[in-house]
Amino acid sequence: MTLLSVENLSIQFETPDGLVHAVNDVSFQIGRGETQALVGESGSGKSQIALSILGLLAKNARTSGKILYNGRDLLAMSTRELNKIRAKEIAMIFQDPMSSLNPYMTIERQLNESLELHEGLKGDAARQRVIEVMDAVQIPDAKNRLRSYPHEFSGGMRQRIVIAMALLCNPKLILADEPTTALDVTVQAQIMRLLEDIRRDFDTSILLITHDLGVVAGACEDTLVLYSGKVMERAGTRALFAEPQHPYTRGLLRAVPNIHDDDGELHAIPGQPPNTMRALTGCPFAPRCVDAVDACFATVPELTGETRQRACIRPVEELT
Ligand SMILES: Nc1ncnc2c1ncn2[C@@H]1O[C@H](COP(=O)(O)OP(=O)(O)OP(=O)(O)O)[C@@H](O)[C@H]1O
Ligand SMILES: [Mg+2]
């Protein structure tokens, strides 16, 4: 069953220098209890997609398309209606954990405030729920650590607290924006395992946003690859890794450092990042693509395919 359906979403920003085309005609669905990954390099539009779902885009943003949550269009909702959905139905884990924690308030007070605001829970009931979520995110000795301030926790523990905050109201969907970026690899793996446990135990759907293909590998059934705000490829994660079918995805996978590479070189994709100040007139990746032909610059490729999709006019067999 589809929980969230993003349909032909485009996001533009009005700036003194002109329109920024941040997200271009993006569509995807997330089913109940599914994890969907959104991968792309810095500036590819990942965070703006998440923010648009919760109606949190900056004032200079213009959107088109639909974001259907249980069949209702979030883009068309008033702030009042959205407020009923924020935190309770859809919760967000923001890119920087410290930005969602107040350094001057104990963890207990922050979690309590959130519970009171969204659920009207106070006193013992609130305390009970707070300890429940602290346990769910596996913070050792939660009861005694509630009176601590954010800076008294390690980065990994702080990220767990932010996840606990997202869990407080039992959301159906969690938008996790780079939940592991600031952490070392071991802690990264722990946080990913935690998100997987949450998905399984609470049947929560997760939109996992990351620039790191390594994070996605073991964690998501389905991955969507963005470039310059446009979907380049969408496939089951295993299939995507085993057999990438878009030149950009191929380039990305080659750029993942590999210990078995004996030349020891880093294979970055040559060329400049895309210019979002111009509307798309062709494939945004064409200027950097080793497989590009003249036609790639002339028409915006459509996303085609059933179980797996790609936006590329070149036949897969002919790619280098
Ligand atoms: N208020 C705004 N006004 C103008 N441009 C904006 C605004 N907010 C975002 N953008 C632009 O939108 C584009 C997409 O930004 P977004 O934050 O979604 O990138 P991202 O994929 O999350 O990158 P990162 O991995 O660095 O977090 C960028 O080019 C950014 O500069
Ligand atoms: Mg971002």
Short mmCIF file of C-alpha atoms and ligand atoms in Angstrom, two decimals:
data_model
loop_
_atom_site.label_atom_id
_atom_site.label_comp_id
_atom_site.label_asym_id
_atom_site.label_seq_id
_atom_site.Cartn_x
_atom_site.Cartn_y
_atom_site.Cartn_z
CA MET A 1 0.00 0.00 0.00
CA THR A 2 1.37 3.41 -0.97
CA LEU A 3 1.81 5.78 1.93
CA LEU A 4 3.50 8.67 0.16
CA SER A 5 3.36 9.40 -3.53
CA VAL A 6 5.46 12.24 -4.91
CA GLU A 7 4.18 13.10 -8.37
CA ASN A 8 6.03 15.31 -10.85
CA LEU A 9 7.46 17.47 -8.09
CA SER A 10 9.40 20.53 -9.22
CA ILE A 11 10.87 23.15 -6.88
CA GLN A 12 12.23 26.49 -7.98
CA PHE A 13 13.63 29.37 -5.95
CA GLU A 14 13.26 33.00 -6.91
CA THR A 15 16.55 34.80 -6.35
CA PRO A 16 17.82 38.25 -7.38
CA ASP A 17 19.95 36.49 -10.01
CA GLY A 18 17.05 34.51 -11.46
CA LEU A 19 15.29 31.20 -10.91
CA VAL A 20 17.14 28.32 -9.27
CA HIS A 21 15.80 25.03 -10.65
CA ALA A 22 16.45 22.85 -7.60
CA VAL A 23 14.12 19.89 -8.25
CA ASN A 24 12.92 18.85 -11.72
CA ASP A 25 9.86 16.65 -12.22
CA VAL A 26 10.65 14.06 -9.53
CA SER A 27 8.24 11.17 -8.88
CA PHE A 28 8.51 8.27 -6.44
CA GLN A 29 6.37 6.25 -4.03
CA ILE A 30 6.98 4.89 -0.56
CA GLY A 31 4.90 1.98 0.68
CA ARG A 32 4.00 1.18 4.27
CA GLY A 33 7.08 -0.09 6.13
CA GLU A 34 9.42 0.50 3.18
CA THR A 35 12.73 2.30 3.06
CA GLN A 36 13.38 4.44 0.00
CA ALA A 37 16.85 5.90 -0.48
CA LEU A 38 17.47 9.23 -2.18
CA VAL A 39 21.07 9.54 -3.32
CA GLY A 40 22.86 12.39 -5.01
CA GLU A 41 25.80 14.72 -4.62
CA SER A 42 25.71 18.00 -2.70
CA GLY A 43 23.18 20.43 -4.16
CA SER A 44 21.23 17.79 -6.10
CA GLY A 45 17.97 18.74 -4.31
CA LYS A 46 17.70 15.99 -1.68
CA SER A 47 16.97 18.18 1.34
CA GLN A 48 14.53 20.39 -0.56
CA ILE A 49 12.49 17.32 -1.49
CA ALA A 50 12.27 16.33 2.19
CA LEU A 51 11.46 19.88 3.30
CA SER A 52 8.72 20.21 0.70
CA ILE A 53 6.99 17.11 2.09
CA LEU A 54 6.58 18.88 5.44
CA GLY A 55 5.84 22.30 3.98
CA LEU A 56 9.12 23.70 5.29
CA LEU A 57 10.58 25.23 2.12
CA ALA A 58 11.97 28.77 2.23
CA LYS A 59 9.61 31.63 1.35
CA ASN A 60 11.14 32.16 -2.09
CA ALA A 61 10.25 28.61 -3.17
CA ARG A 62 7.71 27.79 -5.90
CA THR A 63 6.46 24.25 -6.27
CA SER A 64 4.48 22.28 -8.80
CA GLY A 65 3.27 18.70 -8.82
CA LYS A 66 1.69 16.74 -5.98
CA ILE A 67 2.81 15.10 -2.76
CA LEU A 68 0.03 12.68 -1.82
CA TYR A 69 0.09 11.36 1.73
CA ASN A 70 -2.64 8.76 2.22
CA GLY A 71 -4.17 10.28 -0.89
CA ARG A 72 -4.20 13.90 0.35
CA ASP A 73 -2.00 16.52 -1.31
CA LEU A 74 0.44 17.97 1.23
CA LEU A 75 1.42 20.77 -1.16
CA ALA A 76 -2.17 22.03 -1.15
CA MET A 77 -2.64 21.91 2.66
CA SER A 78 -2.90 24.91 4.95
CA THR A 79 -0.34 25.34 7.74
CA ARG A 80 -3.02 24.32 10.23
CA GLU A 81 -3.69 21.05 8.48
CA LEU A 82 0.05 20.42 8.02
CA ASN A 83 0.63 20.97 11.72
CA LYS A 84 -1.60 17.97 12.44
CA ILE A 85 0.61 15.83 10.23
CA ARG A 86 4.03 17.14 11.25
CA ALA A 87 5.71 15.02 13.94
CA LYS A 88 2.61 12.87 14.48
CA GLU A 89 2.36 11.35 11.01
CA ILE A 90 5.59 12.43 9.35
CA ALA A 91 8.69 13.27 11.37
CA MET A 92 11.99 14.62 10.14
CA ILE A 93 15.52 13.95 11.26
CA PHE A 94 17.34 17.09 10.15
CA GLN A 95 20.74 17.09 8.49
CA ASP A 96 22.55 18.59 11.50
CA PRO A 97 21.59 16.97 14.85
CA MET A 98 22.56 20.02 16.89
CA SER A 99 20.14 22.17 14.91
CA SER A 100 17.21 20.16 16.31
CA LEU A 101 18.51 20.14 19.89
CA ASN A 102 18.58 23.13 22.21
CA PRO A 103 22.01 23.21 23.92
CA TYR A 104 20.59 24.92 27.03
CA MET A 105 17.85 22.41 27.76
CA THR A 106 18.11 18.94 29.24
CA ILE A 107 17.13 16.08 26.97
CA GLU A 108 14.16 15.33 29.21
CA ARG A 109 12.73 18.82 28.89
CA GLN A 110 13.13 18.85 25.12
CA LEU A 111 11.43 15.51 24.69
CA ASN A 112 8.68 16.49 27.15
CA GLU A 113 8.00 19.76 25.38
CA SER A 114 7.59 17.98 22.12
CA LEU A 115 5.20 15.43 23.68
CA GLU A 116 3.10 18.09 25.32
CA LEU A 117 2.89 20.14 22.13
CA HIS A 118 1.93 17.28 19.82
CA GLU A 119 0.26 14.71 22.06
CA GLY A 120 -0.88 16.71 25.07
CA LEU A 121 0.96 14.26 27.31
CA LYS A 122 2.29 15.49 30.67
CA GLY A 123 3.61 14.16 33.98
CA ASP A 124 3.99 10.42 34.46
CA ALA A 125 2.51 9.49 31.09
CA ALA A 126 5.05 11.73 29.35
CA ARG A 127 7.91 10.36 31.45
CA GLN A 128 6.89 6.83 30.58
CA ARG A 129 6.83 7.58 26.85
CA VAL A 130 10.19 9.37 26.97
CA ILE A 131 11.84 6.40 28.65
CA GLU A 132 10.22 4.09 26.09
CA VAL A 133 11.71 5.95 23.13
CA MET A 134 15.10 6.33 24.82
CA ASP A 135 15.10 2.55 25.22
CA ALA A 136 13.96 2.06 21.62
CA VAL A 137 17.01 3.96 20.38
CA GLN A 138 19.21 1.99 22.78
CA ILE A 139 20.57 4.77 24.94
CA PRO A 140 22.14 2.95 27.87
CA ASP A 141 20.94 3.90 31.33
CA ALA A 142 18.30 6.16 29.81
CA LYS A 143 16.53 6.87 33.12
CA ASN A 144 19.60 8.48 34.64
CA ARG A 145 20.74 10.28 31.55
CA LEU A 146 17.56 12.24 30.98
CA ARG A 147 18.80 15.23 32.95
CA SER A 148 21.90 15.62 30.78
CA TYR A 149 22.45 18.37 28.22
CA PRO A 150 23.08 17.61 24.53
CA HIS A 151 26.82 18.37 24.71
CA GLU A 152 27.24 15.69 27.37
CA PHE A 153 26.53 13.01 24.75
CA SER A 154 28.82 11.73 21.99
CA GLY A 155 27.90 12.49 18.39
CA GLY A 156 26.45 9.01 17.90
CA MET A 157 24.35 9.25 21.09
CA ARG A 158 23.12 12.71 20.08
CA GLN A 159 21.97 11.28 16.77
CA ARG A 160 20.09 8.58 18.72
CA ILE A 161 18.39 11.31 20.77
CA VAL A 162 17.34 13.10 17.60
CA ILE A 163 15.93 9.82 16.31
CA ALA A 164 14.13 9.34 19.66
CA MET A 165 12.59 12.77 19.20
CA ALA A 166 11.35 11.80 15.76
CA LEU A 167 9.85 8.60 17.22
CA LEU A 168 8.02 10.28 20.11
CA CYS A 169 4.64 10.57 18.40
CA ASN A 170 4.80 7.21 16.58
CA PRO A 171 5.06 8.65 13.05
CA LYS A 172 4.15 6.55 10.01
CA LEU A 173 6.96 8.08 7.96
CA ILE A 174 10.41 9.31 8.96
CA LEU A 175 12.39 11.61 6.68
CA ALA A 176 16.02 10.99 7.61
CA ASP A 177 18.27 13.64 6.03
CA GLU A 178 21.90 12.46 6.15
CA PRO A 179 21.40 10.80 9.55
CA THR A 180 24.93 9.41 9.64
CA THR A 181 27.06 11.96 7.83
CA ALA A 182 28.92 13.41 10.80
CA LEU A 183 29.68 10.00 12.32
CA ASP A 184 32.52 7.54 11.96
CA VAL A 185 31.91 4.34 10.01
CA THR A 186 31.27 2.07 13.00
CA VAL A 187 28.71 4.41 14.52
CA GLN A 188 27.22 4.94 11.05
CA ALA A 189 26.57 1.22 10.83
CA GLN A 190 24.97 1.20 14.30
CA ILE A 191 22.62 4.06 13.41
CA MET A 192 21.64 2.38 10.16
CA ARG A 193 20.89 -0.84 12.07
CA LEU A 194 18.82 1.16 14.53
CA LEU A 195 16.75 2.71 11.73
CA GLU A 196 16.23 -0.76 10.28
CA ASP A 197 15.03 -2.06 13.70
CA ILE A 198 12.62 0.86 13.98
CA ARG A 199 11.24 0.20 10.53
CA ARG A 200 10.66 -3.46 11.37
CA ASP A 201 9.36 -3.05 14.92
CA PHE A 202 7.06 -0.10 14.28
CA ASP A 203 6.28 -0.69 10.59
CA THR A 204 7.52 2.83 9.89
CA SER A 205 8.34 3.96 6.36
CA ILE A 206 11.65 5.74 5.92
CA LEU A 207 12.94 8.15 3.32
CA LEU A 208 16.70 7.92 3.70
CA ILE A 209 18.66 10.80 2.22
CA THR A 210 22.38 10.51 1.72
CA HIS A 211 25.23 11.42 -0.62
CA ASP A 212 26.99 8.21 0.44
CA LEU A 213 26.23 5.13 -1.65
CA GLY A 214 28.00 3.02 0.97
CA VAL A 215 25.28 3.86 3.51
CA VAL A 216 22.54 2.76 1.14
CA ALA A 217 24.08 -0.56 0.16
CA GLY A 218 22.78 -2.74 2.97
CA ALA A 219 19.93 -0.61 4.18
CA CYS A 220 17.30 0.08 1.52
CA GLU A 221 15.23 -1.98 -0.88
CA ASP A 222 14.96 0.79 -3.39
CA THR A 223 17.26 3.61 -4.44
CA LEU A 224 16.63 6.73 -6.45
CA VAL A 225 19.64 8.54 -7.91
CA LEU A 226 19.33 12.30 -8.36
CA TYR A 227 21.47 14.60 -10.45
CA SER A 228 20.76 18.31 -10.63
CA GLY A 229 17.32 17.74 -9.13
CA LYS A 230 16.37 15.16 -11.74
CA VAL A 231 15.95 11.41 -11.28
CA MET A 232 18.61 9.64 -13.31
CA GLU A 233 17.89 6.08 -12.24
CA ARG A 234 15.58 4.20 -9.90
CA ALA A 235 16.02 0.55 -9.05
CA GLY A 236 16.11 -2.06 -6.36
CA THR A 237 19.31 -1.32 -4.44
CA ARG A 238 20.92 -4.69 -5.16
CA ALA A 239 20.19 -4.42 -8.87
CA LEU A 240 21.46 -0.85 -8.92
CA PHE A 241 24.79 -1.84 -7.43
CA ALA A 242 25.16 -5.03 -9.44
CA GLU A 243 24.17 -3.51 -12.74
CA PRO A 244 23.94 0.28 -12.86
CA GLN A 245 22.21 1.31 -16.07
CA HIS A 246 22.81 5.06 -16.14
CA PRO A 247 26.21 6.59 -16.94
CA TYR A 248 25.94 8.83 -13.87
CA THR A 249 25.26 5.90 -11.52
CA ARG A 250 28.17 4.06 -13.11
CA GLY A 251 30.41 7.04 -12.50
CA LEU A 252 29.24 7.31 -8.89
CA LEU A 253 29.92 3.65 -8.20
CA ARG A 254 33.37 3.92 -9.74
CA ALA A 255 34.02 6.87 -7.42
CA VAL A 256 33.39 4.78 -4.28
CA PRO A 257 36.86 4.04 -2.84
CA ASN A 258 37.64 0.37 -3.24
CA ILE A 259 40.37 -1.38 -1.30
CA HIS A 260 40.77 -3.94 -4.11
CA ASP A 261 41.60 -1.27 -6.66
CA ASP A 262 45.28 -1.79 -7.19
CA ASP A 263 45.98 1.49 -8.95
CA GLY A 264 45.07 3.31 -5.73
CA GLU A 265 43.49 6.15 -7.71
CA LEU A 266 40.28 7.94 -6.81
CA HIS A 267 37.93 7.89 -9.78
CA ALA A 268 36.09 11.19 -9.52
CA ILE A 269 33.66 12.14 -12.29
CA PRO A 270 35.47 14.83 -14.30
CA GLY A 271 33.77 18.13 -15.13
CA GLN A 272 31.81 20.85 -13.38
CA PRO A 273 28.76 20.38 -11.17
CA PRO A 274 25.52 21.41 -12.92
CA ASN A 275 24.30 24.97 -13.22
CA THR A 276 20.87 25.14 -11.60
CA MET A 277 20.27 28.70 -12.82
CA ARG A 278 19.14 27.37 -16.20
CA ALA A 279 16.02 25.32 -16.90
CA LEU A 280 16.85 21.88 -18.26
CA THR A 281 17.05 21.74 -22.04
CA GLY A 282 18.79 18.38 -22.27
CA CYS A 283 20.15 15.74 -19.94
CA PRO A 284 21.78 17.68 -17.06
CA PHE A 285 24.56 15.08 -16.87
CA ALA A 286 25.41 15.23 -20.59
CA PRO A 287 28.30 17.73 -20.24
CA ARG A 288 30.12 15.27 -17.95
CA CYS A 289 28.94 12.04 -19.54
CA VAL A 290 31.42 9.79 -21.35
CA ASP A 291 28.57 8.28 -23.35
CA ALA A 292 26.85 11.49 -24.42
CA VAL A 293 25.90 12.08 -28.07
CA ASP A 294 24.50 15.28 -29.61
CA ALA A 295 20.88 14.26 -28.97
CA CYS A 296 21.59 14.10 -25.20
CA PHE A 297 22.02 17.89 -25.16
CA ALA A 298 18.86 18.54 -27.16
CA THR A 299 16.08 16.81 -25.22
CA VAL A 300 15.42 16.16 -21.55
CA PRO A 301 15.41 12.35 -21.27
CA GLU A 302 12.24 10.83 -19.84
CA LEU A 303 12.31 8.39 -16.99
CA THR A 304 11.19 5.10 -18.52
CA GLY A 305 10.91 1.48 -17.42
CA GLU A 306 8.79 -0.59 -15.06
CA THR A 307 10.52 -2.37 -12.18
CA ARG A 308 13.62 -0.32 -12.77
CA GLN A 309 13.73 3.04 -14.44
CA ARG A 310 16.33 5.21 -16.11
CA ALA A 311 16.42 8.59 -17.79
CA CYS A 312 18.90 8.07 -20.62
CA ILE A 313 18.42 7.87 -24.37
CA ARG A 314 21.44 5.64 -24.93
CA PRO A 315 20.85 1.88 -24.97
CA VAL A 316 22.33 0.14 -21.93
CA GLU A 317 24.38 -2.24 -24.12
CA GLU A 318 26.19 0.69 -25.71
CA LEU A 319 27.34 2.36 -22.50
CA THR A 320 31.06 2.27 -21.69
N1 LIG B 1 16.12 29.46 -0.30
C1 LIG B 1 16.84 29.15 -1.38
N2 LIG B 1 17.06 30.06 -2.35
C2 LIG B 1 17.77 29.75 -3.46
N3 LIG B 1 18.30 28.53 -3.69
C3 LIG B 1 18.13 27.58 -2.75
C4 LIG B 1 17.39 27.84 -1.55
N4 LIG B 1 17.37 26.70 -0.81
C5 LIG B 1 18.06 25.78 -1.52
N5 LIG B 1 18.52 26.30 -2.68
C6 LIG B 1 19.29 25.58 -3.74
O1 LIG B 1 18.62 24.36 -4.04
C7 LIG B 1 19.56 23.38 -4.49
C8 LIG B 1 19.29 22.08 -3.79
O2 LIG B 1 19.62 22.19 -2.41
P1 LIG B 1 19.49 21.01 -1.37
O3 LIG B 1 19.65 21.61 -0.02
O4 LIG B 1 18.26 20.22 -1.61
O5 LIG B 1 20.77 20.11 -1.72
P2 LIG B 1 21.20 18.71 -1.07
O6 LIG B 1 21.10 17.68 -2.16
O7 LIG B 1 20.44 18.46 0.17
O8 LIG B 1 22.74 18.97 -0.77
P3 LIG B 1 23.65 18.54 0.49
O9 LIG B 1 24.10 17.12 0.22
O10 LIG B 1 24.79 19.49 0.43
O11 LIG B 1 22.83 18.66 1.74
C9 LIG B 1 20.93 23.97 -4.23
O12 LIG B 1 21.44 24.43 -5.45
C10 LIG B 1 20.66 25.12 -3.27
O13 LIG B 1 21.60 26.14 -3.42
MG MG B 2 20.96 18.40 2.16
#
